[in-house]
Tab-separated table of C-alpha atoms in Angstrom:
chain	number	residue	atom	x	y	z
O	1	UNK	CA	147.731	131.058	94.717
O	2	UNK	CA	147.921	133.603	97.844
O	3	UNK	CA	148.167	132.474	101.128
O	4	UNK	CA	144.694	133.440	101.733
O	5	UNK	CA	143.387	131.537	98.998
O	6	UNK	CA	145.556	128.708	100.292
O	7	UNK	CA	143.856	129.079	103.750
O	8	UNK	CA	140.363	129.310	101.874
O	9	UNK	CA	140.891	126.188	99.988
O	10	UNK	CA	142.029	124.325	102.959
O	11	UNK	CA	138.970	125.247	104.936
O	12	UNK	CA	136.605	123.905	102.018
O	13	UNK	CA	138.436	120.903	101.754
O	14	UNK	CA	138.342	120.115	105.566
O	15	UNK	CA	134.863	120.922	105.653
O	16	UNK	CA	133.685	118.727	102.641
O	17	UNK	CA	135.664	115.947	103.728
O	18	UNK	CA	134.189	116.190	107.220
O	19	UNK	CA	130.527	116.425	105.584
O	20	UNK	CA	131.169	113.091	103.857
O	21	UNK	CA	132.798	111.662	106.912
O	22	UNK	CA	130.721	112.746	110.025
O	23	UNK	CA	127.853	114.233	108.201
O	24	UNK	CA	126.687	117.825	108.333
O	25	UNK	CA	124.740	118.344	111.497
O	26	UNK	CA	127.867	116.688	113.585
O	27	UNK	CA	130.323	119.071	111.515
O	28	UNK	CA	130.735	122.514	113.352
O	29	UNK	CA	132.669	125.657	112.235
O	30	UNK	CA	134.534	125.171	115.614
O	31	UNK	CA	135.533	121.619	114.356
O	32	UNK	CA	136.650	122.376	110.709
O	33	UNK	CA	138.798	125.297	112.063
O	34	UNK	CA	140.496	122.640	114.385
O	35	UNK	CA	140.934	120.115	111.704
O	36	UNK	CA	142.119	122.661	109.496
O	37	UNK	CA	144.524	124.182	112.027
O	38	UNK	CA	143.185	127.831	111.677
O	39	UNK	CA	141.572	129.618	114.544
O	40	UNK	CA	137.561	129.841	114.401
O	41	UNK	CA	137.721	133.639	113.606
O	42	UNK	CA	139.986	132.863	110.325
O	43	UNK	CA	137.498	130.071	109.345
O	44	UNK	CA	134.712	132.402	109.772
O	45	UNK	CA	136.522	135.012	107.801
O	46	UNK	CA	136.406	132.939	104.656
O	47	UNK	CA	132.791	131.146	104.975
O	48	UNK	CA	130.275	133.074	107.238
O	49	UNK	CA	128.162	130.065	107.972
O	50	UNK	CA	127.821	126.152	107.243
O	51	UNK	CA	125.354	127.239	104.514
O	52	UNK	CA	128.363	128.896	102.746
O	53	UNK	CA	130.397	125.683	102.911
O	54	UNK	CA	127.455	123.999	101.449
O	55	UNK	CA	127.414	126.277	98.582
O	56	UNK	CA	130.953	125.921	98.062
O	57	UNK	CA	130.554	122.379	97.856
O	58	UNK	CA	127.441	122.775	95.433
O	59	UNK	CA	129.856	124.616	92.880
O	60	UNK	CA	132.503	122.091	93.469
O	61	UNK	CA	130.206	119.240	92.498
O	62	UNK	CA	128.755	121.152	89.495
O	63	UNK	CA	132.153	122.128	87.761
O	64	UNK	CA	133.180	118.347	88.546
O	65	UNK	CA	129.697	117.695	86.879
O	66	UNK	CA	130.347	120.070	83.782
O	67	UNK	CA	133.758	118.612	83.084
O	68	UNK	CA	132.554	114.937	83.149
O	69	UNK	CA	129.562	115.438	81.130
O	70	UNK	CA	131.612	117.328	78.548
O	71	UNK	CA	134.391	114.275	78.477
O	72	UNK	CA	130.817	111.920	77.965
O	73	UNK	CA	129.137	113.749	75.492
O	74	UNK	CA	132.062	113.491	73.243
O	75	UNK	CA	130.999	109.694	72.329
O	76	UNK	CA	127.163	110.078	72.284
O	77	UNK	CA	125.174	111.420	69.877
O	78	UNK	CA	121.353	110.849	69.959
O	79	UNK	CA	119.713	112.759	72.574
O	80	UNK	CA	118.655	109.500	74.647
O	81	UNK	CA	122.473	108.901	74.924
O	82	UNK	CA	123.440	112.382	75.781
O	83	UNK	CA	120.714	112.535	78.434
O	84	UNK	CA	121.566	109.444	80.014
O	85	UNK	CA	125.249	110.428	80.049
O	86	UNK	CA	124.565	113.844	81.654
O	87	UNK	CA	122.272	112.533	84.130
O	88	UNK	CA	124.787	109.356	85.202
O	89	UNK	CA	127.820	111.768	85.555
O	90	UNK	CA	125.630	113.966	87.542
O	91	UNK	CA	124.933	111.167	89.917
O	92	UNK	CA	128.743	109.544	89.904
O	93	UNK	CA	129.890	113.041	91.144
O	94	UNK	CA	127.511	113.203	93.724
O	95	UNK	CA	127.976	109.697	94.964
O	96	UNK	CA	130.321	110.246	97.464
O	97	UNK	CA	128.309	112.774	99.280
O	98	UNK	CA	125.001	110.353	99.165
O	99	UNK	CA	124.893	110.114	103.349
O	100	UNK	CA	124.994	114.161	103.330
O	101	UNK	CA	122.743	114.432	100.432
O	102	UNK	CA	119.472	114.989	102.739
O	103	UNK	CA	121.192	117.580	104.615
O	104	UNK	CA	122.335	119.151	101.565
O	105	UNK	CA	118.628	119.031	99.931
O	106	UNK	CA	117.122	120.520	103.558
O	107	UNK	CA	119.622	123.274	103.266
O	108	UNK	CA	119.239	123.940	99.619
O	109	UNK	CA	115.464	123.713	99.645
O	110	UNK	CA	115.229	127.027	102.173
O	111	UNK	CA	114.237	129.892	100.299
O	112	UNK	CA	116.557	131.957	101.785
O	113	UNK	CA	119.632	129.599	101.451
O	114	UNK	CA	122.359	130.662	99.520
O	115	UNK	CA	122.296	127.538	97.673
O	116	UNK	CA	118.555	127.471	97.083
O	117	UNK	CA	118.407	126.948	92.869
O	118	UNK	CA	114.955	127.983	92.785
O	119	UNK	CA	115.568	131.257	94.533
O	120	UNK	CA	116.053	134.401	92.616
O	121	UNK	CA	119.402	135.314	94.131
O	122	UNK	CA	121.206	132.061	92.585
O	123	UNK	CA	120.543	132.896	89.098
O	124	UNK	CA	124.436	132.376	88.390
O	125	UNK	CA	124.537	128.976	90.076
O	126	UNK	CA	121.182	127.698	88.153
O	127	UNK	CA	122.366	128.918	84.965
O	128	UNK	CA	125.969	127.067	85.100
O	129	UNK	CA	123.698	123.848	86.098
O	130	UNK	CA	121.243	124.630	83.298
O	131	UNK	CA	124.436	125.018	80.798
O	132	UNK	CA	125.227	121.036	81.143
O	133	UNK	CA	121.702	120.458	80.065
O	134	UNK	CA	121.692	123.007	77.008
O	135	UNK	CA	125.184	121.559	76.054
O	136	UNK	CA	123.448	117.983	75.958
O	137	UNK	CA	120.161	119.143	73.859
O	138	UNK	CA	122.005	121.615	71.587
O	139	UNK	CA	124.636	118.888	70.355
O	140	UNK	CA	121.843	116.040	69.926
O	141	UNK	CA	121.759	114.459	66.290
O	142	UNK	CA	119.128	114.224	65.266
O	143	UNK	CA	118.139	117.482	66.609
O	144	UNK	CA	115.391	117.756	69.428
O	145	UNK	CA	111.753	118.613	67.761
O	146	UNK	CA	112.184	122.121	67.078
O	147	UNK	CA	109.420	123.124	69.299
O	148	UNK	CA	110.686	122.176	71.956
O	149	UNK	CA	114.366	122.750	71.887
O	150	UNK	CA	114.339	126.249	73.435
O	151	UNK	CA	112.436	125.274	76.713
O	152	UNK	CA	113.864	121.511	76.714
O	153	UNK	CA	117.045	122.260	79.034
O	154	UNK	CA	115.052	123.904	81.812
O	155	UNK	CA	112.463	120.992	81.887
O	156	UNK	CA	115.356	118.411	81.459
O	157	UNK	CA	117.120	120.253	84.437
O	158	UNK	CA	113.654	120.249	86.551
O	159	UNK	CA	113.759	116.392	85.979
O	160	UNK	CA	117.296	116.085	87.171
O	161	UNK	CA	116.412	117.946	90.296
O	162	UNK	CA	113.515	115.260	90.600
O	163	UNK	CA	115.954	112.330	90.380
O	164	UNK	CA	118.481	114.058	93.104
O	165	UNK	CA	115.292	113.848	95.372
O	166	UNK	CA	114.682	110.433	94.520
O	167	UNK	CA	118.467	109.592	94.855
O	168	UNK	CA	118.587	111.109	98.232
O	169	UNK	CA	115.846	108.925	99.241
O	170	UNK	CA	117.205	105.828	97.508
O	171	UNK	CA	119.011	103.272	99.978
O	172	UNK	CA	119.603	100.535	97.658
O	173	UNK	CA	123.221	99.579	97.103
O	174	UNK	CA	125.298	101.851	95.284
O	175	UNK	CA	121.864	103.967	94.561
O	176	UNK	CA	121.280	101.284	91.919
O	177	UNK	CA	117.268	101.975	91.613
O	178	UNK	CA	118.064	105.727	90.750
O	179	UNK	CA	120.424	104.380	88.129
O	180	UNK	CA	117.492	101.984	86.589
O	181	UNK	CA	115.064	105.123	87.071
O	182	UNK	CA	117.447	107.379	84.417
O	183	UNK	CA	117.743	104.142	82.404
O	184	UNK	CA	113.918	103.674	82.281
O	185	UNK	CA	113.111	107.349	82.136
O	186	UNK	CA	115.573	108.800	79.264
O	187	UNK	CA	114.237	106.602	76.549
O	188	UNK	CA	110.413	107.441	77.690
O	189	UNK	CA	111.412	111.185	77.805
O	190	UNK	CA	112.900	111.140	74.056
O	191	UNK	CA	110.015	109.038	72.835
O	192	UNK	CA	107.377	111.313	74.361
O	193	UNK	CA	109.153	113.878	72.420
O	194	UNK	CA	108.727	112.068	69.047
O	195	UNK	CA	105.096	112.355	69.861
O	196	UNK	CA	105.031	116.155	69.542
O	197	UNK	CA	104.254	115.530	65.797
O	198	UNK	CA	100.761	113.963	66.359
O	199	UNK	CA	98.370	117.119	66.018
O	200	UNK	CA	96.457	116.381	69.241
O	201	UNK	CA	99.751	116.021	71.436
O	202	UNK	CA	101.147	118.820	69.577
O	203	UNK	CA	98.421	121.303	70.828
O	204	UNK	CA	98.862	120.100	74.433
O	205	UNK	CA	102.251	120.545	74.155
O	206	UNK	CA	101.920	124.177	72.978
O	207	UNK	CA	99.656	124.649	76.188
O	208	UNK	CA	102.109	123.196	78.525
O	209	UNK	CA	104.828	125.175	77.181
O	210	UNK	CA	102.994	128.616	77.176
O	211	UNK	CA	101.646	127.760	80.919
O	212	UNK	CA	105.067	126.821	81.945
O	213	UNK	CA	106.410	130.463	80.302
O	214	UNK	CA	103.713	132.466	81.930
O	215	UNK	CA	104.182	131.049	85.401
O	216	UNK	CA	107.802	131.407	85.238
O	217	UNK	CA	107.028	135.021	84.371
T	1	UNK	CA	88.750	114.367	126.986
T	2	UNK	CA	90.840	113.375	129.894
T	3	UNK	CA	92.983	116.067	131.550
T	4	UNK	CA	96.177	114.731	129.861
T	5	UNK	CA	94.322	114.869	126.224
T	6	UNK	CA	93.683	118.569	127.153
T	7	UNK	CA	97.010	119.147	128.043
T	8	UNK	CA	98.419	117.594	124.730
T	9	UNK	CA	95.953	119.551	122.731
T	10	UNK	CA	96.999	122.855	124.450
T	11	UNK	CA	100.733	122.336	123.911
T	12	UNK	CA	99.906	121.547	120.026
T	13	UNK	CA	97.478	124.643	119.619
T	14	UNK	CA	100.089	126.952	121.075
T	15	UNK	CA	102.888	125.574	118.999
T	16	UNK	CA	100.981	125.609	115.753
T	17	UNK	CA	99.886	129.440	116.471
T	18	UNK	CA	103.561	130.356	117.378
T	19	UNK	CA	104.945	128.560	113.968
T	20	UNK	CA	102.593	130.748	112.104
T	21	UNK	CA	103.277	134.016	114.022
T	22	UNK	CA	107.099	134.002	114.789
T	23	UNK	CA	108.146	131.104	112.744
T	24	UNK	CA	109.772	127.517	113.190
T	25	UNK	CA	113.217	128.226	113.885
T	26	UNK	CA	112.674	130.998	116.515
T	27	UNK	CA	110.059	128.730	118.365
T	28	UNK	CA	111.722	126.540	121.225
T	29	UNK	CA	109.924	123.947	123.312
T	30	UNK	CA	111.116	126.133	126.114
T	31	UNK	CA	108.909	129.085	124.873
T	32	UNK	CA	106.002	126.872	123.850
T	33	UNK	CA	105.741	125.391	127.489
T	34	UNK	CA	105.787	128.794	128.750
T	35	UNK	CA	103.192	130.413	126.651
T	36	UNK	CA	100.984	127.275	127.549
T	37	UNK	CA	101.759	127.538	131.041
T	38	UNK	CA	103.202	124.033	131.309
T	39	UNK	CA	106.191	122.412	132.860
T	40	UNK	CA	108.972	121.849	129.753
T	41	UNK	CA	109.323	118.540	130.969
T	42	UNK	CA	105.571	118.050	130.657
T	43	UNK	CA	105.561	119.565	127.271
T	44	UNK	CA	108.316	117.171	126.187
T	45	UNK	CA	106.297	114.439	127.706
T	46	UNK	CA	103.571	115.004	124.956
T	47	UNK	CA	106.089	115.984	122.039
T	48	UNK	CA	109.663	114.869	122.091
T	49	UNK	CA	110.857	117.297	119.610
T	50	UNK	CA	109.791	120.138	117.387
T	51	UNK	CA	109.785	117.721	114.695
T	52	UNK	CA	106.967	115.905	116.189
T	53	UNK	CA	105.297	119.152	116.516
T	54	UNK	CA	105.420	119.350	112.850
T	55	UNK	CA	104.215	116.032	112.441
T	56	UNK	CA	101.217	117.042	114.566
T	57	UNK	CA	100.877	120.193	112.209
T	58	UNK	CA	100.944	117.895	109.437
T	59	UNK	CA	97.880	115.722	110.316
T	60	UNK	CA	95.961	118.960	111.395
T	61	UNK	CA	96.210	120.528	108.095
T	62	UNK	CA	95.435	117.045	106.441
T	63	UNK	CA	92.220	116.385	108.339
T	64	UNK	CA	91.054	119.741	107.390
T	65	UNK	CA	91.822	119.173	103.656
T	66	UNK	CA	90.166	116.180	103.427
T	67	UNK	CA	87.174	117.612	105.299
T	68	UNK	CA	87.008	120.597	103.099
T	69	UNK	CA	87.954	118.561	99.860
T	70	UNK	CA	85.036	116.326	100.605
T	71	UNK	CA	82.821	119.097	100.667
T	72	UNK	CA	84.006	120.879	97.898
T	73	UNK	CA	83.621	117.665	95.754
T	74	UNK	CA	79.881	117.166	96.454
T	75	UNK	CA	79.525	119.979	93.728
T	76	UNK	CA	81.925	118.779	91.306
T	77	UNK	CA	81.246	115.708	88.714
T	78	UNK	CA	84.045	115.674	85.818
T	79	UNK	CA	87.698	115.140	86.734
T	80	UNK	CA	88.882	118.576	85.858
T	81	UNK	CA	86.536	120.175	88.584
T	82	UNK	CA	87.365	117.429	91.072
T	83	UNK	CA	90.873	117.849	90.917
T	84	UNK	CA	90.795	121.971	90.871
T	85	UNK	CA	88.621	121.175	93.772
T	86	UNK	CA	91.414	118.819	95.475
T	87	UNK	CA	94.164	121.237	94.818
T	88	UNK	CA	92.813	124.661	95.705
T	89	UNK	CA	90.917	123.226	99.515
T	90	UNK	CA	94.485	122.159	99.911
T	91	UNK	CA	96.104	125.475	99.316
T	92	UNK	CA	93.143	127.155	101.139
T	93	UNK	CA	94.082	125.282	104.373
T	94	UNK	CA	97.927	125.464	103.875
T	95	UNK	CA	97.442	129.522	103.284
T	96	UNK	CA	97.688	130.748	107.000
T	97	UNK	CA	101.231	128.687	107.444
T	98	UNK	CA	102.700	130.294	104.351
T	99	UNK	CA	105.412	131.912	106.181
T	100	UNK	CA	106.164	128.611	107.672
T	101	UNK	CA	105.914	126.584	104.835
T	102	UNK	CA	109.958	126.521	103.871
T	103	UNK	CA	110.547	125.214	107.702
T	104	UNK	CA	107.801	122.631	107.051
T	105	UNK	CA	109.296	121.436	103.474
T	106	UNK	CA	112.764	121.766	104.827
T	107	UNK	CA	112.185	119.448	107.915
T	108	UNK	CA	109.818	117.315	106.091
T	109	UNK	CA	112.345	116.416	103.198
T	110	UNK	CA	114.915	114.491	105.553
T	111	UNK	CA	114.565	110.884	105.159
T	112	UNK	CA	114.659	110.481	108.969
T	113	UNK	CA	111.971	112.980	109.798
T	114	UNK	CA	108.734	111.671	111.350
T	115	UNK	CA	106.997	113.615	108.670
T	116	UNK	CA	108.681	112.894	105.715
T	117	UNK	CA	105.998	111.639	103.298
T	118	UNK	CA	108.417	109.490	101.233
T	119	UNK	CA	109.990	107.482	103.796
T	120	UNK	CA	108.869	103.934	104.753
T	121	UNK	CA	107.896	104.949	108.238
T	122	UNK	CA	105.213	107.425	107.378
T	123	UNK	CA	103.150	105.018	105.238
T	124	UNK	CA	100.200	105.876	107.487
T	125	UNK	CA	100.149	109.736	106.946
T	126	UNK	CA	100.941	109.443	103.167
T	127	UNK	CA	98.020	107.028	102.860
T	128	UNK	CA	95.635	109.335	104.379
T	129	UNK	CA	96.939	112.070	101.938
T	130	UNK	CA	96.344	109.730	99.121
T	131	UNK	CA	92.792	108.981	100.063
T	132	UNK	CA	92.004	112.315	98.933
T	133	UNK	CA	93.323	112.106	95.791
T	134	UNK	CA	91.495	108.397	95.564
T	135	UNK	CA	88.284	110.234	96.309
T	136	UNK	CA	88.615	112.733	93.809
T	137	UNK	CA	89.604	110.325	91.023
T	138	UNK	CA	86.818	107.784	91.906
T	139	UNK	CA	83.683	109.821	92.058
T	140	UNK	CA	84.787	111.334	88.518
T	141	UNK	CA	82.036	111.089	85.844
T	142	UNK	CA	82.984	110.514	83.139
T	143	UNK	CA	85.468	107.884	84.819
T	144	UNK	CA	89.059	108.459	84.291
T	145	UNK	CA	90.604	106.348	81.341
T	146	UNK	CA	90.646	102.477	82.780
T	147	UNK	CA	94.434	102.424	81.944
T	148	UNK	CA	95.828	104.849	84.213
T	149	UNK	CA	92.930	104.769	86.752
T	150	UNK	CA	94.581	102.644	89.439
T	151	UNK	CA	97.954	104.602	89.275
T	152	UNK	CA	96.530	108.250	88.754
T	153	UNK	CA	96.011	109.036	92.419
T	154	UNK	CA	99.527	108.361	93.592
T	155	UNK	CA	100.554	110.439	90.106
T	156	UNK	CA	98.375	113.205	91.126
T	157	UNK	CA	99.469	113.244	94.805
T	158	UNK	CA	103.233	113.516	93.365
T	159	UNK	CA	101.923	116.641	91.252
T	160	UNK	CA	100.591	118.056	94.594
T	161	UNK	CA	103.734	117.624	96.267
T	162	UNK	CA	104.932	119.797	93.181
T	163	UNK	CA	102.352	122.069	93.641
T	164	UNK	CA	103.364	122.699	97.330
T	165	UNK	CA	107.079	123.149	96.412
T	166	UNK	CA	106.143	125.740	93.994
T	167	UNK	CA	103.577	127.326	96.705
T	168	UNK	CA	106.530	127.420	99.030
T	169	UNK	CA	108.746	129.594	96.892
T	170	UNK	CA	105.693	131.616	95.585
T	171	UNK	CA	106.258	135.174	97.111
T	172	UNK	CA	103.276	136.584	94.955
T	173	UNK	CA	100.246	138.331	96.649
T	174	UNK	CA	98.192	135.461	98.162
T	175	UNK	CA	100.228	133.058	96.269
T	176	UNK	CA	98.209	133.971	93.086
T	177	UNK	CA	100.681	132.501	90.840
T	178	UNK	CA	100.298	128.832	92.420
T	179	UNK	CA	96.433	129.406	91.851
T	180	UNK	CA	96.950	130.076	88.159
T	181	UNK	CA	99.400	127.267	88.004
T	182	UNK	CA	96.416	124.830	89.221
T	183	UNK	CA	93.956	126.265	87.036
T	184	UNK	CA	96.257	126.155	83.754
T	185	UNK	CA	97.895	123.005	84.553
T	186	UNK	CA	94.810	120.505	85.832
T	187	UNK	CA	92.968	121.121	82.415
T	188	UNK	CA	96.174	119.833	80.756
T	189	UNK	CA	96.465	116.976	82.790
T	190	UNK	CA	92.991	115.723	81.835
T	191	UNK	CA	93.255	116.692	78.403
T	192	UNK	CA	96.659	114.911	78.587
T	193	UNK	CA	95.154	111.563	79.895
T	194	UNK	CA	92.433	111.856	76.965
T	195	UNK	CA	95.468	111.180	74.621
T	196	UNK	CA	95.796	107.918	76.177
T	197	UNK	CA	93.483	106.427	73.352
T	198	UNK	CA	96.145	107.478	70.700
T	199	UNK	CA	97.942	104.251	69.978
T	200	UNK	CA	101.580	106.046	69.958
T	201	UNK	CA	100.619	107.668	73.293
T	202	UNK	CA	99.334	104.516	74.899
T	203	UNK	CA	102.352	102.695	74.555
T	204	UNK	CA	104.336	105.235	76.017
T	205	UNK	CA	101.761	105.394	78.901
T	206	UNK	CA	102.288	101.703	79.358
T	207	UNK	CA	105.936	101.972	79.584
T	208	UNK	CA	105.625	105.252	81.898
T	209	UNK	CA	103.453	103.054	84.307
T	210	UNK	CA	105.196	99.850	84.026
T	211	UNK	CA	108.596	101.868	85.179
T	212	UNK	CA	107.054	103.932	87.606
T	213	UNK	CA	105.558	100.259	89.291
T	214	UNK	CA	109.121	98.608	89.080
T	215	UNK	CA	110.883	101.734	90.587
T	216	UNK	CA	108.599	101.955	93.470
T	217	UNK	CA	108.493	97.964	93.900
């Protein structure tokens, strides 16, 4: 690792720790630089703004999620277990940042933010996150119904965004309500998918998927 | 109207116009006061922060939505028409604020914000918004399936929050994609509700409603 890479990593680590410990609003570029023992100009050289540091945090959490999910999926065969493993490992890696969660969401939700997951500019970050859900769906035995298989990872990822939003507002001890939501909702999703074989349901599902595709354009 | 009420209304009107015209970030309490011709201290007397002005905007938009929806519902009998009317009038009243939408969502999404619709402190504001959806469901002919009738307004209101989020990111001309989403999704929702009579679907729906109640609990 070059000196420059080391400094970059140091600034990022200090920032992430300060976000966790004193919160996003109170952490300034100036205090990050002071804590890391670098000049303010040097800190700005690596990260143009706090938003860029949020992006760094997001990539860090995502890489950890991918690694933990891959490991947990080794022991999970059916779709229900695989989805639970994927969502719970996501909550595991976000846990240290719960206090910071609201700031993260408020930052990430702006269409112009570099961490906005719905904006056109963040395709790579969104794809990396989607890949975790692709892995969960693709390895399932028995496989997910063929009709929904291609669209399922993106729909599940959207559910994960919903779970994350719920988690941000979850003030229960250790965010136990979010854990219960995951444990309760995942079996309903997989049972719901099994209904795709009922003709009336199948027709509506076709229309839901076709609407979803046309809207995403 | 007393002098004090007049001043309060003037400050609010000026702020809302500035939010629309130059955006939330660039509007300061100082510039609002200057534009309204009152002292900064006077402006702060009525609104402690820009967040409070966002709350004012929210109440204003909501009152307009309630009035427009009530009028549109006079000519709509079936649930599909009533839901479309409710959602489209919501989009109508939000339209002038589209540019400001992202700032509004980013402000409103913070758990500590006075305009956060999921937080415990904003029960009254959420209830007022829910009432619009209660009105849409209650007056429907034929009525919504009995099993879901009590929970439906809240679930539809959650859908409306999702539509609003979609609208914030919708950069199409006049947010036409959001209009198409409403027109496409509403018939799918009402057709989906009709499936509640199929035993397999009915059982899952029971479990969805029971999970939703236990999580909100």
